[in-house]
């Protein structure tokens, strides 16, 4: 089944040779034909899906590839069908973006992250952005998304490694102290606190290491650092 395009986009591009938002007031720039527009749109790394009246009205090839859904199936999707594939913890936050009639304010990346179960049942991490569209007296919403699963997997692996490393340090029978190149404390093991008589909640971070040694040895520590 061929990809469907919004008649609004097609009409504007055929009439003026420009994208809708550029149609007014631009007279002498190179013409962007509908074929060129669609060529660019279908080769972008971002998935694009337009929902109108709660139904899919348009999607590009990247959207079909990222969702792992057959084009015939995706073209018949409603917003609620799409939402069912989103992790239950992310679903309400995702759907809330479709209640807006104005572009959403900029938020942190965590707010835009969702987990989506693709056509193969694999949970993927996406960054998503939703913006309203108006044409022909109707309101729609454009969903733009990209897959960040590889990034999230790497991030999670680093967190696991960091936690394992921290546990090794904390369970060591030796006093372990980690500082930056200026000698400011970054990490102190529990054993260090007990050996030197400090409470575990002592606010050590940022204090120079040489502040904990006797005056006659401070210069030696500074030189060593």
JSON list of C-alpha atoms in Angstrom, two decimals:
[
{"chain": "A", "resi": 1, "resn": "UNK", "atom": "CA", "xyz": [0.00, 0.00, 0.00]},
{"chain": "A", "resi": 2, "resn": "UNK", "atom": "CA", "xyz": [1.55, 3.38, -0.96]},
{"chain": "A", "resi": 3, "resn": "UNK", "atom": "CA", "xyz": [2.36, 5.91, 1.73]},
{"chain": "A", "resi": 4, "resn": "UNK", "atom": "CA", "xyz": [-0.43, 8.41, 2.14]},
{"chain": "A", "resi": 5, "resn": "UNK", "atom": "CA", "xyz": [0.31, 12.13, 2.14]},
{"chain": "A", "resi": 6, "resn": "UNK", "atom": "CA", "xyz": [-1.83, 14.88, 3.54]},
{"chain": "A", "resi": 7, "resn": "UNK", "atom": "CA", "xyz": [-3.76, 16.65, 0.78]},
{"chain": "A", "resi": 8, "resn": "UNK", "atom": "CA", "xyz": [-2.92, 19.88, 2.57]},
{"chain": "A", "resi": 9, "resn": "UNK", "atom": "CA", "xyz": [0.81, 19.38, 1.99]},
{"chain": "A", "resi": 10, "resn": "UNK", "atom": "CA", "xyz": [0.29, 18.17, -1.59]},
{"chain": "A", "resi": 11, "resn": "UNK", "atom": "CA", "xyz": [-1.96, 21.06, -2.54]},
{"chain": "A", "resi": 12, "resn": "UNK", "atom": "CA", "xyz": [0.34, 23.71, -1.11]},
{"chain": "A", "resi": 13, "resn": "UNK", "atom": "CA", "xyz": [3.46, 22.24, -2.67]},
{"chain": "A", "resi": 14, "resn": "UNK", "atom": "CA", "xyz": [1.90, 21.79, -6.10]},
{"chain": "A", "resi": 15, "resn": "UNK", "atom": "CA", "xyz": [0.48, 25.33, -6.06]},
{"chain": "A", "resi": 16, "resn": "UNK", "atom": "CA", "xyz": [3.49, 27.24, -4.78]},
{"chain": "A", "resi": 17, "resn": "UNK", "atom": "CA", "xyz": [6.47, 24.90, -4.93]},
{"chain": "A", "resi": 18, "resn": "UNK", "atom": "CA", "xyz": [7.20, 25.54, -1.24]},
{"chain": "A", "resi": 19, "resn": "UNK", "atom": "CA", "xyz": [6.46, 23.90, 2.04]},
{"chain": "A", "resi": 20, "resn": "UNK", "atom": "CA", "xyz": [3.28, 25.31, 3.64]},
{"chain": "A", "resi": 21, "resn": "UNK", "atom": "CA", "xyz": [4.98, 27.55, 6.20]},
{"chain": "A", "resi": 22, "resn": "UNK", "atom": "CA", "xyz": [7.19, 29.09, 3.50]},
{"chain": "A", "resi": 23, "resn": "UNK", "atom": "CA", "xyz": [4.49, 29.53, 0.86]},
{"chain": "A", "resi": 24, "resn": "UNK", "atom": "CA", "xyz": [3.74, 33.17, 1.68]},
{"chain": "A", "resi": 25, "resn": "UNK", "atom": "CA", "xyz": [6.23, 35.91, 0.98]},
{"chain": "A", "resi": 26, "resn": "UNK", "atom": "CA", "xyz": [8.92, 33.79, -0.75]},
{"chain": "A", "resi": 27, "resn": "UNK", "atom": "CA", "xyz": [9.16, 34.44, -4.48]},
{"chain": "A", "resi": 28, "resn": "UNK", "atom": "CA", "xyz": [12.60, 33.71, -5.83]},
{"chain": "A", "resi": 29, "resn": "UNK", "atom": "CA", "xyz": [14.00, 30.68, -4.04]},
{"chain": "A", "resi": 30, "resn": "UNK", "atom": "CA", "xyz": [14.59, 27.26, -5.66]},
{"chain": "A", "resi": 31, "resn": "UNK", "atom": "CA", "xyz": [11.36, 25.33, -5.99]},
{"chain": "A", "resi": 32, "resn": "UNK", "atom": "CA", "xyz": [10.92, 22.42, -3.58]},
{"chain": "A", "resi": 33, "resn": "UNK", "atom": "CA", "xyz": [8.79, 19.97, -5.49]},
{"chain": "A", "resi": 34, "resn": "UNK", "atom": "CA", "xyz": [6.53, 17.46, -3.83]},
{"chain": "A", "resi": 35, "resn": "UNK", "atom": "CA", "xyz": [8.74, 14.60, -5.05]},
{"chain": "A", "resi": 36, "resn": "UNK", "atom": "CA", "xyz": [11.84, 16.23, -3.55]},
{"chain": "A", "resi": 37, "resn": "UNK", "atom": "CA", "xyz": [10.04, 16.94, -0.29]},
{"chain": "A", "resi": 38, "resn": "UNK", "atom": "CA", "xyz": [8.91, 13.34, 0.01]},
{"chain": "A", "resi": 39, "resn": "UNK", "atom": "CA", "xyz": [12.38, 12.07, -0.94]},
{"chain": "A", "resi": 40, "resn": "UNK", "atom": "CA", "xyz": [13.89, 14.06, 1.94]},
{"chain": "A", "resi": 41, "resn": "UNK", "atom": "CA", "xyz": [11.07, 13.15, 4.32]},
{"chain": "A", "resi": 42, "resn": "UNK", "atom": "CA", "xyz": [11.35, 9.41, 3.69]},
{"chain": "A", "resi": 43, "resn": "UNK", "atom": "CA", "xyz": [15.16, 9.32, 4.08]},
{"chain": "A", "resi": 44, "resn": "UNK", "atom": "CA", "xyz": [15.41, 11.26, 7.34]},
{"chain": "A", "resi": 45, "resn": "UNK", "atom": "CA", "xyz": [16.54, 9.41, 10.46]},
{"chain": "A", "resi": 46, "resn": "UNK", "atom": "CA", "xyz": [13.48, 10.68, 12.33]},
{"chain": "A", "resi": 47, "resn": "UNK", "atom": "CA", "xyz": [10.18, 8.86, 12.24]},
{"chain": "A", "resi": 48, "resn": "UNK", "atom": "CA", "xyz": [7.19, 11.09, 11.46]},
{"chain": "A", "resi": 49, "resn": "UNK", "atom": "CA", "xyz": [3.54, 10.20, 12.01]},
{"chain": "A", "resi": 50, "resn": "UNK", "atom": "CA", "xyz": [0.65, 12.65, 11.67]},
{"chain": "A", "resi": 51, "resn": "UNK", "atom": "CA", "xyz": [-2.55, 11.91, 13.58]},
{"chain": "A", "resi": 52, "resn": "UNK", "atom": "CA", "xyz": [-5.79, 13.63, 12.55]},
{"chain": "A", "resi": 53, "resn": "UNK", "atom": "CA", "xyz": [-8.98, 13.04, 14.53]},
{"chain": "A", "resi": 54, "resn": "UNK", "atom": "CA", "xyz": [-7.15, 10.31, 16.42]},
{"chain": "A", "resi": 55, "resn": "UNK", "atom": "CA", "xyz": [-6.18, 8.38, 13.27]},
{"chain": "A", "resi": 56, "resn": "UNK", "atom": "CA", "xyz": [-2.97, 8.03, 11.28]},
{"chain": "A", "resi": 57, "resn": "UNK", "atom": "CA", "xyz": [-3.13, 10.39, 8.29]},
{"chain": "A", "resi": 58, "resn": "UNK", "atom": "CA", "xyz": [0.51, 10.22, 7.21]},
{"chain": "A", "resi": 59, "resn": "UNK", "atom": "CA", "xyz": [3.76, 8.47, 8.07]},
{"chain": "A", "resi": 60, "resn": "UNK", "atom": "CA", "xyz": [7.20, 8.31, 6.49]},
{"chain": "A", "resi": 61, "resn": "UNK", "atom": "CA", "xyz": [9.31, 5.25, 5.72]},
{"chain": "A", "resi": 62, "resn": "UNK", "atom": "CA", "xyz": [11.46, 5.79, 8.81]},
{"chain": "A", "resi": 63, "resn": "UNK", "atom": "CA", "xyz": [8.38, 5.55, 11.03]},
{"chain": "A", "resi": 64, "resn": "UNK", "atom": "CA", "xyz": [7.44, 2.22, 9.46]},
{"chain": "A", "resi": 65, "resn": "UNK", "atom": "CA", "xyz": [11.01, 0.95, 9.89]},
{"chain": "A", "resi": 66, "resn": "UNK", "atom": "CA", "xyz": [11.29, 2.03, 13.54]},
{"chain": "A", "resi": 67, "resn": "UNK", "atom": "CA", "xyz": [7.89, 0.69, 14.58]},
{"chain": "A", "resi": 68, "resn": "UNK", "atom": "CA", "xyz": [8.49, -2.60, 12.73]},
{"chain": "A", "resi": 69, "resn": "UNK", "atom": "CA", "xyz": [4.85, -2.44, 11.65]},
{"chain": "A", "resi": 70, "resn": "UNK", "atom": "CA", "xyz": [3.62, -3.36, 8.18]},
{"chain": "A", "resi": 71, "resn": "UNK", "atom": "CA", "xyz": [2.61, -0.25, 6.25]},
{"chain": "A", "resi": 72, "resn": "UNK", "atom": "CA", "xyz": [-0.89, -1.62, 5.66]},
{"chain": "A", "resi": 73, "resn": "UNK", "atom": "CA", "xyz": [-1.27, -2.08, 9.41]},
{"chain": "A", "resi": 74, "resn": "UNK", "atom": "CA", "xyz": [0.23, 1.27, 10.42]},
{"chain": "A", "resi": 75, "resn": "UNK", "atom": "CA", "xyz": [-1.98, 3.16, 7.95]},
{"chain": "A", "resi": 76, "resn": "UNK", "atom": "CA", "xyz": [-5.07, 1.84, 9.76]},
{"chain": "A", "resi": 77, "resn": "UNK", "atom": "CA", "xyz": [-3.79, 2.64, 13.25]},
{"chain": "A", "resi": 78, "resn": "UNK", "atom": "CA", "xyz": [-5.60, 4.95, 15.63]},
{"chain": "A", "resi": 79, "resn": "UNK", "atom": "CA", "xyz": [-3.83, 6.90, 18.34]},
{"chain": "A", "resi": 80, "resn": "UNK", "atom": "CA", "xyz": [-5.12, 4.49, 20.99]},
{"chain": "A", "resi": 81, "resn": "UNK", "atom": "CA", "xyz": [-3.77, 1.52, 19.01]},
{"chain": "A", "resi": 82, "resn": "UNK", "atom": "CA", "xyz": [-0.38, 3.21, 18.96]},
{"chain": "A", "resi": 83, "resn": "UNK", "atom": "CA", "xyz": [-0.57, 4.06, 22.67]},
{"chain": "A", "resi": 84, "resn": "UNK", "atom": "CA", "xyz": [-1.22, 0.41, 23.60]},
{"chain": "A", "resi": 85, "resn": "UNK", "atom": "CA", "xyz": [2.30, -0.39, 22.39]},
{"chain": "A", "resi": 86, "resn": "UNK", "atom": "CA", "xyz": [3.81, 2.15, 24.78]},
{"chain": "A", "resi": 87, "resn": "UNK", "atom": "CA", "xyz": [5.00, 1.00, 28.20]},
{"chain": "A", "resi": 88, "resn": "UNK", "atom": "CA", "xyz": [2.24, 1.47, 30.77]},
{"chain": "A", "resi": 89, "resn": "UNK", "atom": "CA", "xyz": [4.46, 3.76, 32.88]},
{"chain": "A", "resi": 90, "resn": "UNK", "atom": "CA", "xyz": [5.02, 6.11, 29.92]},
{"chain": "A", "resi": 91, "resn": "UNK", "atom": "CA", "xyz": [1.59, 5.95, 28.28]},
{"chain": "A", "resi": 92, "resn": "UNK", "atom": "CA", "xyz": [-0.29, 8.71, 30.12]},
{"chain": "A", "resi": 93, "resn": "UNK", "atom": "CA", "xyz": [2.63, 11.11, 29.79]},
{"chain": "A", "resi": 94, "resn": "UNK", "atom": "CA", "xyz": [2.76, 10.40, 26.06]},
{"chain": "A", "resi": 95, "resn": "UNK", "atom": "CA", "xyz": [-0.98, 10.83, 25.48]},
{"chain": "A", "resi": 96, "resn": "UNK", "atom": "CA", "xyz": [-1.07, 14.04, 27.49]},
{"chain": "A", "resi": 97, "resn": "UNK", "atom": "CA", "xyz": [1.00, 15.71, 24.77]},
{"chain": "A", "resi": 98, "resn": "UNK", "atom": "CA", "xyz": [-1.91, 15.24, 22.34]},
{"chain": "A", "resi": 99, "resn": "UNK", "atom": "CA", "xyz": [-4.16, 17.40, 24.54]},
{"chain": "A", "resi": 100, "resn": "UNK", "atom": "CA", "xyz": [-2.17, 20.52, 23.67]},
{"chain": "A", "resi": 101, "resn": "UNK", "atom": "CA", "xyz": [-3.34, 22.95, 21.01]},
{"chain": "A", "resi": 102, "resn": "UNK", "atom": "CA", "xyz": [-0.06, 24.87, 21.23]},
{"chain": "A", "resi": 103, "resn": "UNK", "atom": "CA", "xyz": [3.52, 23.58, 20.85]},
{"chain": "A", "resi": 104, "resn": "UNK", "atom": "CA", "xyz": [4.76, 22.13, 24.13]},
{"chain": "A", "resi": 105, "resn": "UNK", "atom": "CA", "xyz": [7.37, 24.00, 26.10]},
{"chain": "A", "resi": 106, "resn": "UNK", "atom": "CA", "xyz": [10.91, 22.67, 25.95]},
{"chain": "A", "resi": 107, "resn": "UNK", "atom": "CA", "xyz": [11.50, 19.92, 28.50]},
{"chain": "A", "resi": 108, "resn": "UNK", "atom": "CA", "xyz": [14.40, 17.76, 29.55]},
{"chain": "A", "resi": 109, "resn": "UNK", "atom": "CA", "xyz": [15.21, 14.64, 27.54]},
{"chain": "A", "resi": 110, "resn": "UNK", "atom": "CA", "xyz": [13.88, 12.34, 30.27]},
{"chain": "A", "resi": 111, "resn": "UNK", "atom": "CA", "xyz": [10.40, 13.81, 29.83]},
{"chain": "A", "resi": 112, "resn": "UNK", "atom": "CA", "xyz": [10.49, 12.94, 26.12]},
{"chain": "A", "resi": 113, "resn": "UNK", "atom": "CA", "xyz": [11.70, 9.36, 26.55]},
{"chain": "A", "resi": 114, "resn": "UNK", "atom": "CA", "xyz": [9.22, 6.52, 26.12]},
{"chain": "A", "resi": 115, "resn": "UNK", "atom": "CA", "xyz": [9.45, 2.75, 25.82]},
{"chain": "A", "resi": 116, "resn": "UNK", "atom": "CA", "xyz": [7.70, 1.36, 22.76]},
{"chain": "A", "resi": 117, "resn": "UNK", "atom": "CA", "xyz": [7.05, -2.31, 21.93]},
{"chain": "A", "resi": 118, "resn": "UNK", "atom": "CA", "xyz": [7.64, -2.66, 18.20]},
{"chain": "A", "resi": 119, "resn": "UNK", "atom": "CA", "xyz": [5.95, -5.05, 15.79]},
{"chain": "A", "resi": 120, "resn": "UNK", "atom": "CA", "xyz": [8.38, -7.80, 16.83]},
{"chain": "A", "resi": 121, "resn": "UNK", "atom": "CA", "xyz": [7.54, -7.34, 20.51]},
{"chain": "A", "resi": 122, "resn": "UNK", "atom": "CA", "xyz": [10.93, -5.79, 21.31]},
{"chain": "A", "resi": 123, "resn": "UNK", "atom": "CA", "xyz": [10.97, -2.90, 23.79]},
{"chain": "A", "resi": 124, "resn": "UNK", "atom": "CA", "xyz": [12.68, 0.10, 22.20]},
{"chain": "A", "resi": 125, "resn": "UNK", "atom": "CA", "xyz": [13.63, 3.43, 23.76]},
{"chain": "A", "resi": 126, "resn": "UNK", "atom": "CA", "xyz": [12.45, 6.49, 21.83]},
{"chain": "A", "resi": 127, "resn": "UNK", "atom": "CA", "xyz": [12.83, 10.23, 22.11]},
{"chain": "A", "resi": 128, "resn": "UNK", "atom": "CA", "xyz": [9.48, 11.71, 21.05]},
{"chain": "A", "resi": 129, "resn": "UNK", "atom": "CA", "xyz": [8.15, 15.19, 20.30]},
{"chain": "A", "resi": 130, "resn": "UNK", "atom": "CA", "xyz": [4.52, 16.08, 19.59]},
{"chain": "A", "resi": 131, "resn": "UNK", "atom": "CA", "xyz": [3.39, 19.33, 17.99]},
{"chain": "A", "resi": 132, "resn": "UNK", "atom": "CA", "xyz": [-0.09, 20.42, 16.84]},
{"chain": "A", "resi": 133, "resn": "UNK", "atom": "CA", "xyz": [-0.97, 21.02, 13.17]},
{"chain": "A", "resi": 134, "resn": "UNK", "atom": "CA", "xyz": [-3.84, 23.01, 11.71]},
{"chain": "A", "resi": 135, "resn": "UNK", "atom": "CA", "xyz": [-5.23, 22.69, 8.19]},
{"chain": "A", "resi": 136, "resn": "UNK", "atom": "CA", "xyz": [-8.64, 22.95, 6.57]},
{"chain": "A", "resi": 137, "resn": "UNK", "atom": "CA", "xyz": [-10.21, 23.89, 9.88]},
{"chain": "A", "resi": 138, "resn": "UNK", "atom": "CA", "xyz": [-9.03, 20.63, 11.44]},
{"chain": "A", "resi": 139, "resn": "UNK", "atom": "CA", "xyz": [-6.43, 20.04, 14.11]},
{"chain": "A", "resi": 140, "resn": "UNK", "atom": "CA", "xyz": [-3.93, 17.24, 14.00]},
{"chain": "A", "resi": 141, "resn": "UNK", "atom": "CA", "xyz": [-0.70, 16.35, 15.77]},
{"chain": "A", "resi": 142, "resn": "UNK", "atom": "CA", "xyz": [2.68, 15.51, 14.33]},
{"chain": "A", "resi": 143, "resn": "UNK", "atom": "CA", "xyz": [4.70, 12.90, 16.21]},
{"chain": "A", "resi": 144, "resn": "UNK", "atom": "CA", "xyz": [8.43, 12.99, 15.54]},
{"chain": "A", "resi": 145, "resn": "UNK", "atom": "CA", "xyz": [10.61, 10.31, 17.13]},
{"chain": "A", "resi": 146, "resn": "UNK", "atom": "CA", "xyz": [14.01, 8.69, 17.00]},
{"chain": "A", "resi": 147, "resn": "UNK", "atom": "CA", "xyz": [15.32, 5.41, 18.41]},
{"chain": "A", "resi": 148, "resn": "UNK", "atom": "CA", "xyz": [17.81, 5.85, 21.28]},
{"chain": "A", "resi": 149, "resn": "UNK", "atom": "CA", "xyz": [17.90, 2.20, 22.38]},
{"chain": "A", "resi": 150, "resn": "UNK", "atom": "CA", "xyz": [21.65, 1.78, 21.76]},
{"chain": "A", "resi": 151, "resn": "UNK", "atom": "CA", "xyz": [22.39, 4.88, 23.83]},
{"chain": "A", "resi": 152, "resn": "UNK", "atom": "CA", "xyz": [20.14, 3.71, 26.69]},
{"chain": "A", "resi": 153, "resn": "UNK", "atom": "CA", "xyz": [21.66, 0.22, 26.68]},
{"chain": "A", "resi": 154, "resn": "UNK", "atom": "CA", "xyz": [25.15, 1.71, 26.93]},
{"chain": "A", "resi": 155, "resn": "UNK", "atom": "CA", "xyz": [24.02, 4.09, 29.68]},
{"chain": "A", "resi": 156, "resn": "UNK", "atom": "CA", "xyz": [22.45, 1.25, 31.67]},
{"chain": "A", "resi": 157, "resn": "UNK", "atom": "CA", "xyz": [25.54, -0.92, 31.25]},
{"chain": "A", "resi": 158, "resn": "UNK", "atom": "CA", "xyz": [27.72, 1.90, 32.58]},
{"chain": "A", "resi": 159, "resn": "UNK", "atom": "CA", "xyz": [25.44, 2.32, 35.59]},
{"chain": "A", "resi": 160, "resn": "UNK", "atom": "CA", "xyz": [25.70, -1.40, 36.36]},
{"chain": "A", "resi": 161, "resn": "UNK", "atom": "CA", "xyz": [29.49, -1.30, 36.03]},
{"chain": "A", "resi": 162, "resn": "UNK", "atom": "CA", "xyz": [29.69, 1.78, 38.24]},
{"chain": "A", "resi": 163, "resn": "UNK", "atom": "CA", "xyz": [27.56, 0.13, 40.91]},
{"chain": "A", "resi": 164, "resn": "UNK", "atom": "CA", "xyz": [29.70, -3.04, 40.84]},
{"chain": "A", "resi": 165, "resn": "UNK", "atom": "CA", "xyz": [32.86, -0.94, 41.12]},
{"chain": "A", "resi": 166, "resn": "UNK", "atom": "CA", "xyz": [31.40, 1.04, 44.01]},
{"chain": "A", "resi": 167, "resn": "UNK", "atom": "CA", "xyz": [30.45, -2.17, 45.86]},
{"chain": "A", "resi": 168, "resn": "UNK", "atom": "CA", "xyz": [34.00, -3.49, 45.43]},
{"chain": "A", "resi": 169, "resn": "UNK", "atom": "CA", "xyz": [35.41, -0.29, 46.88]},
{"chain": "A", "resi": 170, "resn": "UNK", "atom": "CA", "xyz": [32.98, -0.27, 49.80]},
{"chain": "A", "resi": 171, "resn": "UNK", "atom": "CA", "xyz": [33.64, -3.90, 50.74]},
{"chain": "A", "resi": 172, "resn": "UNK", "atom": "CA", "xyz": [37.43, -3.59, 50.55]},
{"chain": "A", "resi": 173, "resn": "UNK", "atom": "CA", "xyz": [39.27, -4.03, 53.90]},
{"chain": "A", "resi": 174, "resn": "UNK", "atom": "CA", "xyz": [41.57, -1.17, 52.88]},
{"chain": "A", "resi": 175, "resn": "UNK", "atom": "CA", "xyz": [40.95, 2.56, 53.23]},
{"chain": "A", "resi": 176, "resn": "UNK", "atom": "CA", "xyz": [40.25, 3.88, 49.73]},
{"chain": "A", "resi": 177, "resn": "UNK", "atom": "CA", "xyz": [40.10, 7.54, 48.74]},
{"chain": "A", "resi": 178, "resn": "UNK", "atom": "CA", "xyz": [39.48, 8.91, 45.23]},
{"chain": "A", "resi": 179, "resn": "UNK", "atom": "CA", "xyz": [40.29, 12.52, 44.36]},
{"chain": "A", "resi": 180, "resn": "UNK", "atom": "CA", "xyz": [40.48, 14.68, 41.23]},
{"chain": "A", "resi": 181, "resn": "UNK", "atom": "CA", "xyz": [43.80, 15.95, 39.84]},
{"chain": "A", "resi": 182, "resn": "UNK", "atom": "CA", "xyz": [43.63, 18.93, 42.19]},
{"chain": "A", "resi": 183, "resn": "UNK", "atom": "CA", "xyz": [43.36, 16.65, 45.20]},
{"chain": "A", "resi": 184, "resn": "UNK", "atom": "CA", "xyz": [39.69, 17.38, 45.96]},
{"chain": "A", "resi": 185, "resn": "UNK", "atom": "CA", "xyz": [37.92, 14.36, 47.42]},
{"chain": "A", "resi": 186, "resn": "UNK", "atom": "CA", "xyz": [35.40, 12.60, 45.19]},
{"chain": "A", "resi": 187, "resn": "UNK", "atom": "CA", "xyz": [34.91, 9.30, 47.01]},
{"chain": "A", "resi": 188, "resn": "UNK", "atom": "CA", "xyz": [35.80, 7.89, 50.42]},
{"chain": "A", "resi": 189, "resn": "UNK", "atom": "CA", "xyz": [35.12, 4.27, 51.34]},
{"chain": "A", "resi": 190, "resn": "UNK", "atom": "CA", "xyz": [33.27, 3.31, 54.51]},
{"chain": "A", "resi": 191, "resn": "UNK", "atom": "CA", "xyz": [36.44, 1.66, 55.82]},
{"chain": "A", "resi": 192, "resn": "UNK", "atom": "CA", "xyz": [38.25, 5.01, 55.57]},
{"chain": "A", "resi": 193, "resn": "UNK", "atom": "CA", "xyz": [35.66, 6.67, 57.80]},
{"chain": "A", "resi": 194, "resn": "UNK", "atom": "CA", "xyz": [35.98, 3.99, 60.47]},
{"chain": "A", "resi": 195, "resn": "UNK", "atom": "CA", "xyz": [39.79, 3.93, 60.40]},
{"chain": "A", "resi": 196, "resn": "UNK", "atom": "CA", "xyz": [40.13, 7.70, 60.77]},
{"chain": "A", "resi": 197, "resn": "UNK", "atom": "CA", "xyz": [37.25, 8.26, 63.17]},
{"chain": "A", "resi": 198, "resn": "UNK", "atom": "CA", "xyz": [34.82, 10.17, 60.93]},
{"chain": "A", "resi": 199, "resn": "UNK", "atom": "CA", "xyz": [31.07, 9.69, 60.78]},
{"chain": "A", "resi": 200, "resn": "UNK", "atom": "CA", "xyz": [29.79, 8.12, 57.51]},
{"chain": "A", "resi": 201, "resn": "UNK", "atom": "CA", "xyz": [27.73, 11.24, 56.75]},
{"chain": "A", "resi": 202, "resn": "UNK", "atom": "CA", "xyz": [30.72, 13.59, 56.96]},
{"chain": "A", "resi": 203, "resn": "UNK", "atom": "CA", "xyz": [30.50, 16.02, 53.96]},
{"chain": "A", "resi": 204, "resn": "UNK", "atom": "CA", "xyz": [33.91, 15.25, 52.46]},
{"chain": "A", "resi": 205, "resn": "UNK", "atom": "CA", "xyz": [33.30, 15.93, 48.76]},
{"chain": "A", "resi": 206, "resn": "UNK", "atom": "CA", "xyz": [35.32, 18.83, 47.39]},
{"chain": "A", "resi": 207, "resn": "UNK", "atom": "CA", "xyz": [37.64, 19.10, 50.41]},
{"chain": "A", "resi": 208, "resn": "UNK", "atom": "CA", "xyz": [41.36, 18.94, 49.45]},
{"chain": "A", "resi": 209, "resn": "UNK", "atom": "CA", "xyz": [43.02, 15.72, 50.55]},
{"chain": "A", "resi": 210, "resn": "UNK", "atom": "CA", "xyz": [45.93, 17.55, 52.19]},
{"chain": "A", "resi": 211, "resn": "UNK", "atom": "CA", "xyz": [43.54, 19.17, 54.68]},
{"chain": "A", "resi": 212, "resn": "UNK", "atom": "CA", "xyz": [43.36, 15.80, 56.46]},
{"chain": "A", "resi": 213, "resn": "UNK", "atom": "CA", "xyz": [47.11, 15.37, 57.03]},
{"chain": "A", "resi": 214, "resn": "UNK", "atom": "CA", "xyz": [49.33, 16.94, 59.67]},
{"chain": "A", "resi": 215, "resn": "UNK", "atom": "CA", "xyz": [50.89, 20.35, 58.85]},
{"chain": "A", "resi": 216, "resn": "UNK", "atom": "CA", "xyz": [54.40, 18.98, 58.37]},
{"chain": "A", "resi": 217, "resn": "UNK", "atom": "CA", "xyz": [53.20, 16.61, 55.63]},
{"chain": "A", "resi": 218, "resn": "UNK", "atom": "CA", "xyz": [50.89, 18.94, 53.71]},
{"chain": "A", "resi": 219, "resn": "UNK", "atom": "CA", "xyz": [53.54, 20.13, 51.26]},
{"chain": "A", "resi": 220, "resn": "UNK", "atom": "CA", "xyz": [54.60, 16.56, 50.52]},
{"chain": "A", "resi": 221, "resn": "UNK", "atom": "CA", "xyz": [51.01, 15.62, 49.72]},
{"chain": "A", "resi": 222, "resn": "UNK", "atom": "CA", "xyz": [50.58, 18.70, 47.50]},
{"chain": "A", "resi": 223, "resn": "UNK", "atom": "CA", "xyz": [53.72, 17.81, 45.56]},
{"chain": "A", "resi": 224, "resn": "UNK", "atom": "CA", "xyz": [52.61, 14.20, 45.18]},
{"chain": "A", "resi": 225, "resn": "UNK", "atom": "CA", "xyz": [49.29, 15.37, 43.76]}
]
